[in-house]
Amino acid sequence: AKLIFTTSLFLGTTITISSNHWITAWAGLEINTLAILPLISKSHHPRSIEAATKYFLTQATASTLVLFASMTNAWHTGQWDITQLTHPTSCLILTSAIAMKLGLVPFHFWFPEVLQGSPLATGLLLSTIMKFPPVVLLVMTSPSLNPTLLTFMAISSAALGGWMGLNQTQTRKIMAFSSISHLGWMTIIISYDPKLTLLNFYLYTMMTAAVFLILNTNNTLSLSTLMTTWAKNPTLSAMLLLTLLSLAGLPPLTGFLPKWLIIQELTKQDMAIAATVISLLSLLGLFFYLRLAYCATITLPPHTTNHMKQWHTNKPVSTSIAILTTMSTMLLP
């Protein structure tokens, strides 16, 4: 069953990103949603069932809105082509639908809850591959969308992702808010240089995959269990520190590359104020990445911890983690 679900997940993504017609894009999104639902509700815990229900409702609404936008556009212009979305109302509806799919502010509420309810491997799928089809649709329709609206949504996403992540203790929720603020960076540049959006998305996917795989190896779901991982696997924790700083976008690491290019492009477009604001807002994100890194590498656990100790095991770290962490620290240098 798991094989069927993962295959149809990749199939749905492929159908959406390779389609020209709105209906096929919608069908791909639907296949995607239905394939990930069992993976979310795999552990029969009330919280994961709740997460699956929330996910299903938001994604169904978003898919319906995508269909509605394309139908109004076809009604007014006679075009079913994705790149030919020209009617202003359709553009507005589509922007809100894709924001709902991605979890952009003001449609971001479902994402942290769903991520908190699902296992770490599913969380990785949710924050990377499930974001890919909507991002591609956004890139394909970007010339006709309203740049002011997108910029506003982007800046508020960066702000909310930063502010709401500050007070979290669960690693999955922190990753969810970091995802929201990264999506803000992707959306602000989409009207001016869609290639940068895709570059940002690929690098973000790589770094997030590295972080999620490390958390999965260490089996850490909260900051308090993250404190005992140094004794278990010091090298892996050190790489987690570097990968988190890369996600925060500190200069010698990979994560600085998309931020640098985006700020440069924004200043070329006379949007220096927007660039300044969004750069300052990414400092909020830096704070909680630093706290994660601090818990993982700098604090020694107290002698009386109220959870199970993690013992040092000689479990080999998978090659994919090695490759991903190396890439997410070394690509820019």
PDB file of C-alpha atoms in Angstrom, residues 217-221 225-233 307-313:
ATOM      1  CA  THR A 217      17.571   9.739  12.511  1.00  0.00           C
ATOM      2  CA  ASN A 218      17.824  11.268  16.000  1.00  0.00           C
ATOM      3  CA  ASN A 219      14.095  10.708  16.576  1.00  0.00           C
ATOM      4  CA  THR A 220      13.601  14.193  18.016  1.00  0.00           C
ATOM      5  CA  LEU A 221      10.177  15.796  18.091  1.00  0.00           C
ATOM      6  CA  THR A 225      14.746  15.626  23.339  1.00  0.00           C
ATOM      7  CA  LEU A 226      17.003  17.559  20.964  1.00  0.00           C
ATOM      8  CA  MET A 227      19.194  18.440  23.959  1.00  0.00           C
ATOM      9  CA  THR A 228      20.231  14.831  24.542  1.00  0.00           C
ATOM     10  CA  THR A 229      21.226  14.088  20.932  1.00  0.00           C
ATOM     11  CA  TRP A 230      24.779  15.407  21.232  1.00  0.00           C
ATOM     12  CA  ALA A 231      25.785  12.416  23.342  1.00  0.00           C
ATOM     13  CA  LYS A 232      24.147  10.101  20.841  1.00  0.00           C
ATOM     14  CA  ASN A 233      25.633  11.320  17.589  1.00  0.00           C
ATOM     15  CA  HIS A 307      12.166  11.817  29.241  1.00  0.00           C
ATOM     16  CA  MET A 308      14.016   8.773  27.979  1.00  0.00           C
ATOM     17  CA  LYS A 309      17.756   9.128  27.545  1.00  0.00           C
ATOM     18  CA  GLN A 310      19.051   8.576  24.041  1.00  0.00           C
ATOM     19  CA  TRP A 311      21.906   6.081  24.085  1.00  0.00           C
ATOM     20  CA  HIS A 312      24.946   6.208  21.869  1.00  0.00           C
ATOM     21  CA  THR A 313      24.380   3.809  19.006  1.00  0.00           C
TER      22      THR A 313
END
